[in-house]
């Protein structure tokens, strides 16, 4: 299978999986389960499949958060709620958000049911050795409704790819903050202002990381990516794509194309429905 094409497919399909973290239903449901709104809900909902783990484990698995931001919320998260309650609340939030943005008729369509079974097959075939977040998500019980099966399958694949991405970043000697700074320097992904505020980094810490990367030749004095830095980031992305391919082999080319087609259509519809913030978070696409 073409590694680059699978990488492009995953970057689009993960919108279906990741949209819940930007949906108002997410804070509502996890708030009802006991958490404080905001980043605590993000930590709690995404980490819950791993169980009531400590702050160091969450920091290691999530990679690019300030460890102080993690310690402000974990383990207090597990004092306010339980992992089981948060896993359930997240799935309720997913259901509500998808119904609001896509509508019941779309979610009940045969195309979604077909894509759901393809996503399940791919996710269950994933070897999660060395991939803690993917392994934890893979162990969860499966929901019954196809649109939720599709979400869970793509969430597993997203975490599988993310765990592989962290391995590629470690190999490139880009720590969590340096990975954020270098990625923002490419003018892709998060805007620096959002990356700093949401991940909990101060301006001083961000500037120090820019200087470290400048000394390595990854960014220039203005903080923009250099040719050497662009090559490094391209290698990280290529390694990430390569490591994400194996689960897709369970589908064959035809099944992979079908999942990409249907999931891509749903992701585009979600973007059109406003599932991602339009200002202040991402560089304009």
Coordinates of C-alpha atoms in Angstrom, one line a residue:
X1 CA 0.0 0.0 0.0
X2 CA 1.1 3.6 -0.7
X3 CA 2.3 5.0 2.6
X4 CA 1.8 8.6 1.6
X5 CA -1.8 8.0 0.4
X6 CA -2.6 6.2 3.7
X7 CA -1.1 9.1 5.6
X8 CA -3.2 11.6 3.6
X9 CA -6.3 9.4 4.3
X10 CA -5.6 9.3 8.0
X11 CA -5.2 13.1 8.2
X12 CA -8.6 13.5 6.7
X13 CA -10.4 10.6 8.5
X14 CA -9.1 11.7 11.9
X15 CA -11.5 14.7 11.7
X16 CA -14.4 12.3 12.3
X17 CA -12.6 11.0 15.4
X18 CA -11.2 14.2 16.7
X19 CA -14.2 16.5 16.2
X20 CA -15.6 15.6 19.6
X21 CA -12.8 17.4 21.4
X22 CA -14.0 20.7 19.8
X23 CA -17.8 20.0 20.3
X24 CA -19.7 21.7 23.0
X25 CA -21.4 18.4 23.8
X26 CA -18.0 17.1 25.0
X27 CA -17.6 19.5 27.9
X28 CA -21.3 19.2 28.7
X29 CA -21.2 15.4 29.0
X30 CA -17.9 15.1 30.8
X31 CA -18.9 18.0 33.0
X32 CA -22.1 16.1 33.9
X33 CA -19.8 13.2 34.8
X34 CA -18.0 15.4 37.3
X35 CA -15.1 17.1 35.5
X36 CA -14.4 20.8 35.2
X37 CA -14.8 22.2 31.7
X38 CA -11.8 22.8 29.4
X39 CA -8.5 21.0 29.4
X40 CA -9.5 18.7 32.3
X41 CA -12.2 17.2 30.1
X42 CA -9.7 16.7 27.3
X43 CA -7.3 14.9 29.6
X44 CA -10.0 12.9 31.3
X45 CA -11.9 11.7 28.2
X46 CA -8.8 10.9 26.1
X47 CA -6.8 9.2 29.0
X48 CA -9.8 7.4 30.5
X49 CA -9.3 4.2 28.4
X50 CA -5.9 3.8 30.1
X51 CA -7.5 3.8 33.6
X52 CA -6.7 6.1 36.5
X53 CA -3.1 6.6 35.5
X54 CA -0.8 9.3 37.0
X55 CA 0.2 12.6 35.6
X56 CA 3.5 11.3 34.3
X57 CA 1.8 8.6 32.2
X58 CA -0.6 11.1 30.7
X59 CA 2.2 13.5 30.0
X60 CA 4.2 10.7 28.3
X61 CA 1.3 9.5 26.2
X62 CA 0.1 13.0 25.2
X63 CA 3.7 14.2 24.7
X64 CA 3.4 17.9 24.0
X65 CA 1.7 19.3 27.1
X66 CA 3.5 21.2 29.7
X67 CA 3.9 18.6 32.5
X68 CA 2.7 21.3 35.0
X69 CA -0.6 21.6 33.1
X70 CA -1.0 17.9 33.3
X71 CA -0.3 17.8 37.1
X72 CA -2.9 20.6 37.6
X73 CA -5.5 18.2 36.3
X74 CA -4.3 14.7 36.9
X75 CA -4.9 12.8 39.2
X76 CA -7.6 15.2 40.4
X77 CA -9.5 14.1 37.3
X78 CA -9.9 10.6 38.9
X79 CA -11.0 12.1 42.2
X80 CA -13.9 13.9 40.5
X81 CA -15.0 11.0 38.2
X82 CA -14.0 7.5 37.2
X83 CA -12.4 6.3 33.9
X84 CA -15.5 4.1 33.2
X85 CA -17.9 7.1 33.6
X86 CA -15.7 9.2 31.3
X87 CA -15.5 6.6 28.6
X88 CA -19.3 6.4 28.6
X89 CA -19.7 10.2 28.7
X90 CA -17.4 10.7 25.8
X91 CA -19.3 8.2 23.6
X92 CA -22.6 10.0 24.5
X93 CA -20.9 13.3 23.5
X94 CA -19.8 11.7 20.2
X95 CA -23.3 10.5 19.4
X96 CA -24.9 13.9 20.2
X97 CA -22.3 15.9 18.2
X98 CA -22.6 13.6 15.1
X99 CA -26.4 13.7 15.2
X100 CA -26.3 17.5 15.4
X101 CA -23.8 18.0 12.6
X102 CA -24.6 15.1 10.2
X103 CA -28.2 14.2 11.0
X104 CA -29.9 10.9 11.8
X105 CA -30.6 10.0 8.2
X106 CA -26.9 10.2 7.2
X107 CA -25.8 8.2 10.2
X108 CA -28.3 5.5 9.5
X109 CA -27.3 5.1 5.9
X110 CA -25.8 1.8 4.5
X111 CA -22.6 3.6 3.5
X112 CA -21.9 4.5 7.2
X113 CA -22.6 0.9 8.2
X114 CA -20.2 -0.4 5.5
X115 CA -17.5 2.1 6.6
X116 CA -18.1 1.2 10.3
X117 CA -17.3 -2.5 9.6
X118 CA -14.2 -1.6 7.6
X119 CA -13.0 0.7 10.4
X120 CA -13.6 -2.0 13.0
X121 CA -11.7 -4.6 11.0
X122 CA -8.8 -2.3 10.5
X123 CA -8.7 -1.2 14.1
X124 CA -8.9 -4.7 15.5
X125 CA -6.0 -5.8 13.2
X126 CA -3.7 -3.1 14.5
X127 CA -0.7 -4.3 16.4
X128 CA -0.5 -2.0 19.4
X129 CA 2.7 -3.2 20.9
X130 CA 4.6 -0.1 22.0
X131 CA 1.5 2.1 21.5
X132 CA -0.2 2.6 24.9
X133 CA -3.0 5.0 23.9
X134 CA -4.0 2.8 20.9
X135 CA -3.9 -0.4 23.0
X136 CA -6.1 1.2 25.7
X137 CA -8.6 2.3 23.1
X138 CA -8.5 -1.0 21.4
X139 CA -9.5 -2.8 24.6
X140 CA -12.8 -0.9 25.0
X141 CA -16.1 -2.5 24.4
X142 CA -17.6 -1.7 21.0
X143 CA -20.9 0.3 20.7
X144 CA -23.7 -1.0 18.7
X145 CA -24.7 1.8 16.4
X146 CA -22.7 2.0 13.2
X147 CA -21.8 5.7 13.4
X148 CA -20.3 5.0 16.8
X149 CA -18.5 1.9 15.7
X150 CA -17.0 4.0 12.9
X151 CA -16.0 6.7 15.4
X152 CA -14.4 4.1 17.7
X153 CA -12.5 2.4 14.9
X154 CA -11.2 5.7 13.6
X155 CA -10.3 6.8 17.2
X156 CA -8.2 3.6 17.6
X157 CA -6.5 4.2 14.3
X158 CA -5.9 7.9 15.2
X159 CA -4.2 6.9 18.5
X160 CA -2.3 4.2 16.7
X161 CA -0.9 6.7 14.3
X162 CA -0.3 9.2 17.1
X163 CA 1.7 6.7 19.1
X164 CA 3.8 6.1 16.0
X165 CA 4.2 9.8 15.5
X166 CA 5.6 10.2 19.0
X167 CA 8.1 7.4 18.2
X168 CA 9.1 9.3 15.1
X169 CA 9.5 12.6 17.1
X170 CA 11.6 10.8 19.7
X171 CA 13.8 9.4 17.0
X172 CA 14.2 12.9 15.5
X173 CA 15.1 14.2 19.0
X174 CA 12.2 16.6 19.0
X175 CA 10.7 16.8 22.5
X176 CA 7.1 17.7 23.1
X177 CA 7.5 21.5 23.1
X178 CA 10.0 21.4 20.3
X179 CA 7.6 19.3 18.2
X180 CA 4.9 21.9 18.7
X181 CA 7.2 24.8 17.9
X182 CA 8.7 23.1 14.8
X183 CA 5.3 22.1 13.5
X184 CA 3.9 25.6 13.9
X185 CA 6.9 26.9 12.1
X186 CA 5.8 25.0 9.0
X187 CA 2.5 27.0 9.1
X188 CA 0.5 23.8 9.5
X189 CA -1.6 22.7 12.4
X190 CA -2.1 24.8 15.5
X191 CA -1.3 28.5 15.6
X192 CA 1.5 29.2 18.1
X193 CA -0.9 31.2 20.3
X194 CA -3.3 28.3 20.7
X195 CA -0.5 25.7 21.1
X196 CA 0.9 27.8 23.9
X197 CA -2.3 28.4 25.7
X198 CA -3.9 25.0 25.3
X199 CA -0.7 23.0 26.0
X200 CA 0.2 25.2 28.9
X201 CA 3.5 26.7 27.8
X202 CA 4.6 30.2 28.7
X203 CA 6.0 32.7 26.2
X204 CA 9.4 32.3 27.9
X205 CA 9.3 28.5 27.5
X206 CA 8.2 28.8 23.9
X207 CA 11.0 31.3 23.1
X208 CA 13.6 29.1 24.7
X209 CA 12.4 26.2 22.5
X210 CA 12.7 28.4 19.4
X211 CA 16.3 29.3 20.4
X212 CA 17.1 25.6 20.9
X213 CA 15.8 24.8 17.5
X214 CA 17.6 27.8 15.9
X215 CA 20.9 26.4 17.3
X216 CA 20.1 23.1 15.6
X217 CA 19.3 24.8 12.3
X218 CA 15.6 23.8 12.4
X219 CA 14.2 27.3 12.5
X220 CA 15.7 30.7 11.7
X221 CA 16.0 33.8 13.9
X222 CA 12.4 34.7 13.1
X223 CA 11.2 31.3 14.2
X224 CA 10.3 30.2 10.6
X225 CA 11.2 26.7 9.4
X226 CA 14.5 26.4 7.6
X227 CA 15.3 24.1 4.7
X228 CA 17.0 21.7 7.2
X229 CA 14.0 21.9 9.5
X230 CA 11.6 21.2 6.7
X231 CA 13.5 18.1 5.7
X232 CA 13.5 17.0 9.4
X233 CA 9.7 17.5 9.7
X234 CA 9.2 15.7 6.3
X235 CA 11.1 12.8 7.6
X236 CA 9.0 12.7 10.8
X237 CA 5.8 12.7 8.7
X238 CA 7.1 10.0 6.3
X239 CA 8.1 7.8 9.2
X240 CA 4.7 8.4 10.8
X241 CA 2.9 7.4 7.6
X242 CA 5.0 4.3 7.2
X243 CA 4.3 3.2 10.8
X244 CA 0.6 3.7 10.3
X245 CA 0.2 1.5 7.3
X246 CA 0.1 -2.1 8.7
X247 CA -3.5 -2.1 10.0
X248 CA -4.8 -1.0 6.6
X249 CA -3.4 -4.1 5.0
X250 CA -6.3 -6.1 6.6
X251 CA -8.7 -4.3 4.2
X252 CA -6.8 -4.7 0.9
X253 CA -6.7 -1.8 -1.6
X254 CA -10.4 -2.0 -2.4
X255 CA -11.5 -1.9 1.3
X256 CA -9.0 0.8 2.1
X257 CA -10.3 2.9 -0.8
X258 CA -13.9 2.4 0.4
X259 CA -13.2 3.4 4.0
X260 CA -11.3 6.5 2.8
X261 CA -14.0 7.5 0.4
X262 CA -16.9 7.3 2.8
X263 CA -15.0 8.5 5.9
X264 CA -13.6 11.4 3.8
X265 CA -17.1 12.5 2.7
X266 CA -18.3 12.4 6.3
X267 CA -15.2 14.4 7.5
X268 CA -15.8 17.0 4.8
X269 CA -19.4 17.3 5.9
X270 CA -18.3 17.8 9.5
X271 CA -15.9 20.6 8.5
X272 CA -18.7 22.2 6.5
X273 CA -20.9 22.0 9.6
X274 CA -18.3 23.8 11.7
X275 CA -16.8 20.9 13.6
X276 CA -13.5 22.7 13.8
X277 CA -12.9 26.3 15.0
X278 CA -12.6 28.7 12.1
X279 CA -10.4 31.3 13.9
X280 CA -7.6 31.4 16.5
X281 CA -6.8 27.7 16.5
X282 CA -5.5 26.4 13.1
X283 CA -3.5 28.0 10.4
X284 CA -5.9 28.7 7.5
X285 CA -6.1 25.7 5.2

